[in-house]
Short mmCIF file of C-alpha atoms in Angstrom, two decimals:
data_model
loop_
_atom_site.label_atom_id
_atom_site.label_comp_id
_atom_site.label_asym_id
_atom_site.label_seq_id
_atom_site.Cartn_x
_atom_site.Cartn_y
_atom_site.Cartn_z
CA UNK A 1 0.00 0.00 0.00
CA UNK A 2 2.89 2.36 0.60
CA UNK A 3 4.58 1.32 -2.70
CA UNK A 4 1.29 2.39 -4.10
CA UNK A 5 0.77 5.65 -2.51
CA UNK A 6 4.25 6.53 -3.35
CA UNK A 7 4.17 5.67 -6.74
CA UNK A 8 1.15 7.68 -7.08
CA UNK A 9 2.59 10.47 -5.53
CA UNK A 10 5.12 10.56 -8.25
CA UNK A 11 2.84 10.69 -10.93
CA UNK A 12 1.06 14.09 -9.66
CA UNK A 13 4.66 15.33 -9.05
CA UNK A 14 5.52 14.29 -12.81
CA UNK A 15 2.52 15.59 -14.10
CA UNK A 16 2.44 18.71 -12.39
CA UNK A 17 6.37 19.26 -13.33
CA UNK A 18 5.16 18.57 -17.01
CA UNK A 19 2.25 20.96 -16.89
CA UNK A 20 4.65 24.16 -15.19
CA UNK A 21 7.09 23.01 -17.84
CA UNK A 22 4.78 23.91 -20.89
CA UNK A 23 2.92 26.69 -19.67
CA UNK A 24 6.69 27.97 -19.54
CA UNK A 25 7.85 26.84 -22.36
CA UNK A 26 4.21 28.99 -24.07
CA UNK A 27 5.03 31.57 -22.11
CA UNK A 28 8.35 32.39 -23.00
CA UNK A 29 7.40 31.80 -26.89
CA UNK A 30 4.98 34.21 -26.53
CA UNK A 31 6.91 36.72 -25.20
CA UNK A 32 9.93 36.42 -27.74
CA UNK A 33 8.94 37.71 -30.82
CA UNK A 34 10.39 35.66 -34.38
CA UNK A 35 11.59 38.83 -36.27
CA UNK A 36 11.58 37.79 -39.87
CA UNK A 37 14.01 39.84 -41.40
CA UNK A 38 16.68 38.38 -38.09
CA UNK A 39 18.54 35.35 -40.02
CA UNK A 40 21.42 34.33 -40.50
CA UNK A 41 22.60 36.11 -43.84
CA UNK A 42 20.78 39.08 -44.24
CA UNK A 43 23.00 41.87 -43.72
CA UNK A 44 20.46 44.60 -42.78
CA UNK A 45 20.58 45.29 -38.94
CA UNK A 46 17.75 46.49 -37.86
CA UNK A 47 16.11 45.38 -40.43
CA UNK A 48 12.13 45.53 -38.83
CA UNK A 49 13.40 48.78 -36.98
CA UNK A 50 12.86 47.32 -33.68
CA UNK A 51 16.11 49.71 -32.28
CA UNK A 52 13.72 53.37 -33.60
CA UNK A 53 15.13 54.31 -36.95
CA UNK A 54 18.97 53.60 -35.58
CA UNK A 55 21.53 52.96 -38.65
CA UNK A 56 18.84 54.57 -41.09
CA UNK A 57 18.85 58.35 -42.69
CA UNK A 58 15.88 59.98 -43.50
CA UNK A 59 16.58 61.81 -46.96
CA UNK A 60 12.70 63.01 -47.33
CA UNK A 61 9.52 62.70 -45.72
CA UNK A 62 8.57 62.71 -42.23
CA UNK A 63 9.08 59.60 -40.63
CA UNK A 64 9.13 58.24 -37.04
CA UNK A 65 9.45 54.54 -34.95
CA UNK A 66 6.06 53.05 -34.51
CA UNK A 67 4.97 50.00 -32.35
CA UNK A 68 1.48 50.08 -33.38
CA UNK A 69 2.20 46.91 -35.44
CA UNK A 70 4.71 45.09 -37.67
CA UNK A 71 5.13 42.92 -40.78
CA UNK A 72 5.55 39.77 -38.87
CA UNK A 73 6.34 41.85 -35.21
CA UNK A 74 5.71 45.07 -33.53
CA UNK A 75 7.86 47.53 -34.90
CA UNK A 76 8.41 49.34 -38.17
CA UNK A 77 9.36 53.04 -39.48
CA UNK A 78 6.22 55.27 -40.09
CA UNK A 79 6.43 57.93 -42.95
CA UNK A 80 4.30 60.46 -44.32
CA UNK A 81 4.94 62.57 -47.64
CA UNK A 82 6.53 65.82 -47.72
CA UNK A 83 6.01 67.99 -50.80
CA UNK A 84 9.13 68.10 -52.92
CA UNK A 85 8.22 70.33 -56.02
CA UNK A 86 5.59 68.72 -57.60
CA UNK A 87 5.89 65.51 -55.62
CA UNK A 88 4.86 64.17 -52.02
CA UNK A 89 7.89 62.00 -51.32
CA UNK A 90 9.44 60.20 -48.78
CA UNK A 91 12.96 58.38 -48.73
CA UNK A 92 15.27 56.70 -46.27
CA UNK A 93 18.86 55.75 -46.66
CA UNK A 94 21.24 53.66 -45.33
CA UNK A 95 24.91 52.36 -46.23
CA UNK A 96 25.41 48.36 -46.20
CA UNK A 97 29.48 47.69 -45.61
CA UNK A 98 31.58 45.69 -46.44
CA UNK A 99 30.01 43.69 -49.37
CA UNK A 100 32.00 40.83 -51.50
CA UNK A 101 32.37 42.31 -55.10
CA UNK A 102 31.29 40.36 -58.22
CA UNK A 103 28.39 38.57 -55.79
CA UNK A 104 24.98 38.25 -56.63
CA UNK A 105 22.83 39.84 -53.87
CA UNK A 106 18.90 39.65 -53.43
CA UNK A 107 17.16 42.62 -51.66
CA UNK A 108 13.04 43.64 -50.71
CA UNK A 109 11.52 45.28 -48.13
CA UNK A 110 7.66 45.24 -46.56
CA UNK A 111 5.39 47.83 -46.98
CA UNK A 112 2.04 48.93 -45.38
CA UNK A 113 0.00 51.94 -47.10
CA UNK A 114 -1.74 53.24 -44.16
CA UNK A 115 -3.52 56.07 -45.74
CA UNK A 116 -3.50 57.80 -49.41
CA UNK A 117 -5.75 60.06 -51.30
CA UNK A 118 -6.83 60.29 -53.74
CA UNK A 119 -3.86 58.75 -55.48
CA UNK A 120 -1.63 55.94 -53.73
CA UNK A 121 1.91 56.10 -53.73
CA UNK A 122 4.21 54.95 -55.91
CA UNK A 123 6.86 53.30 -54.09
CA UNK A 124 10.26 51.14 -54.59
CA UNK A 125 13.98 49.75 -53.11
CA UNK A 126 17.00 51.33 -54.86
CA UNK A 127 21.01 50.12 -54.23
CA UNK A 128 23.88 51.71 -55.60
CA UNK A 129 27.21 50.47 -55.25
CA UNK A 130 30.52 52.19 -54.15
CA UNK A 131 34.04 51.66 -54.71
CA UNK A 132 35.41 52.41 -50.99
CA UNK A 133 33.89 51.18 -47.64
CA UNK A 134 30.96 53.12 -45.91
CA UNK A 135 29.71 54.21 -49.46
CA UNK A 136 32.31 56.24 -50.00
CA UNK A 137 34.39 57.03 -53.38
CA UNK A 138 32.91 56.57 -56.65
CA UNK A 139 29.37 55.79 -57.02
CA UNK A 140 28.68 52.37 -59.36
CA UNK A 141 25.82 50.61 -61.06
CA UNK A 142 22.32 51.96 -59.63
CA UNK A 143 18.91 50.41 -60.09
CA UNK A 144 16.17 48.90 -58.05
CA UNK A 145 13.20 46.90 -57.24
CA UNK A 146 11.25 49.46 -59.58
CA UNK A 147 7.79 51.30 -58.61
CA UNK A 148 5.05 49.20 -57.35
CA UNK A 149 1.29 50.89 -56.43
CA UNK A 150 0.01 49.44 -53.11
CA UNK A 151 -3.42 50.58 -51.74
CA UNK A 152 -4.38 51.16 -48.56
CA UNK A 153 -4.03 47.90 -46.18
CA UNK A 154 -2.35 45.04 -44.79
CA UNK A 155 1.66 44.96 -45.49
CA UNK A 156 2.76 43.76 -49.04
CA UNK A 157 6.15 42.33 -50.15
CA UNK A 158 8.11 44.07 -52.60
CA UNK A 159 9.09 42.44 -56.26
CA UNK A 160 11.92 40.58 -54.95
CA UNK A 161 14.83 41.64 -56.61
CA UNK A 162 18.77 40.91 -57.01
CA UNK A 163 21.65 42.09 -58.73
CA UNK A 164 25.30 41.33 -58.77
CA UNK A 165 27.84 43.73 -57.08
CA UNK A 166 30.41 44.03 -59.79
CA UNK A 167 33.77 43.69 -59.57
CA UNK A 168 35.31 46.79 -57.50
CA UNK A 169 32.27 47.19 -55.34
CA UNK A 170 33.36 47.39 -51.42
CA UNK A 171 29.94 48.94 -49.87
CA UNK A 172 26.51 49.54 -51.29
CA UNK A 173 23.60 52.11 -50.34
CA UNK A 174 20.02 50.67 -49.63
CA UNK A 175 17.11 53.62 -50.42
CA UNK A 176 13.58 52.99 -50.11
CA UNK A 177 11.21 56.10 -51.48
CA UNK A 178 7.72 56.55 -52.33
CA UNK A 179 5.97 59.72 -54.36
CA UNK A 180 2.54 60.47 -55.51
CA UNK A 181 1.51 63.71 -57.14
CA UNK A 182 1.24 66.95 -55.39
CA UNK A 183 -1.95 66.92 -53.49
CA UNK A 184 -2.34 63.64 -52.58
CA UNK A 185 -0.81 62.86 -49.13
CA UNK A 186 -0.01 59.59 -47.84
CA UNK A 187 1.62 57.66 -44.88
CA UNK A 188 3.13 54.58 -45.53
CA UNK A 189 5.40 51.91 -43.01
CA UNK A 190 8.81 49.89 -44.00
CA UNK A 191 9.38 46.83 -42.30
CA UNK A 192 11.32 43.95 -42.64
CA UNK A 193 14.30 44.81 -44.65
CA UNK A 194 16.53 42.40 -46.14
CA UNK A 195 20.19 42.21 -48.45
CA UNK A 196 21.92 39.19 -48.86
CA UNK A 197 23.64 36.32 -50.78
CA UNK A 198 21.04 34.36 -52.14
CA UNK A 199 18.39 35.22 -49.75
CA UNK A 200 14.62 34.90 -51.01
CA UNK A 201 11.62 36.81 -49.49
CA UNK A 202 10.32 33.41 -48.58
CA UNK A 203 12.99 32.41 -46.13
CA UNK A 204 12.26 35.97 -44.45
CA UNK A 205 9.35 37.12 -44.55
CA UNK A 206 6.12 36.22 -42.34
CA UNK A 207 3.81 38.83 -44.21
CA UNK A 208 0.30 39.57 -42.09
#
């Protein structure tokens, strides 16, 4: 009978360990968050702006952190258009260094129109290369993910896009801009930035 009782006792005391251990093990996935853009490879650092707008320049446009929501986690950069002739524009910049020259890269970004009207934005990814670390020297080859229209909603993946560094490239400049005409403002969010050697938007991104 005491056998018995203590091998019962045993059980609860398993069970009970088991049932702590899982709730933990819920609780502490909950409270991590799985930041796409974070994997091995991509070379954007703060890539879903979860540090404010750290590492990033703002070259047009109004833009601020936001925690209101995310891609695929709390956290993105928040920008509204600023007239620029007749333009309402907004573009952040920021310098990718070292790179490996004569490498194929593949670049995108996440994008949320929050509001627009009448006319959406216009908006895109841009790299140009350099010849000397921290983008400086000579500027390179330029081009981009070219414009894409996104309407007012959830966020949207960019085209993904990739290009090869050429052979004296040392550092490379990552721009993301939108415009619409004059009169038609618009705030958009950037999330989930990536760059990187044969990364795809499917290995990164967790689009909501």
């Amino acid at each position: 009978m005491v056998r018995r009782r203590f091998r019962i006792f045993l059980r609860s005391q398993f069970l009970w360990v088991s049932v702590l251990g899982i709730a933990w093990m819920l609780a502490t996935t909950a409270s991590r968050p799985a930041f796409a853009c974070q994997v091995g490879g991509n070379l954007v650092s703060n890539c879903g702006f979860t540090s404010g707008i750290a590492e990033w320049t703002v070259i047009a446009g109004s833009c601020s952190p936001d925690v209101s929501d995310g891609s695929s986690a709390v956290g993105n950069i928040n920008c509204s258009g600023v007239i620029s002739g007749f333009e309402e524009s907004v573009s952040i910049r920021r310098c990718i260094s070292p790179i490996s020259a004569s490498t194929v890269y593949a670049f995108g970004f996440d994008l949320r129109v929050v509001a627009a009207s009448p006319t959406a934005p216009q908006c895109q990814m841009t790299w140009t290369t350099t010849d000397a670390a921290a983008c400086g020297g000579t500027p390179l080859d330029t081009a981009g993910t070219g414009y894409f229209g996104v309407v007012a909603g959830p966020y949207t993946q960019s085209p993904s896009t990739s290009f090869n560094s050429g052979p004296s490239a040392a550092a490379v400049n990552l721009t993301i801009q939108c415009t619409a005409p004059n009169g038609s403002p618009y705030t958009v969010r950037f999330d989930d930035v990536f760059l990187g050697i044969g990364l795809t938007p499917v290995e990164l991104q967790s689009v909501s």
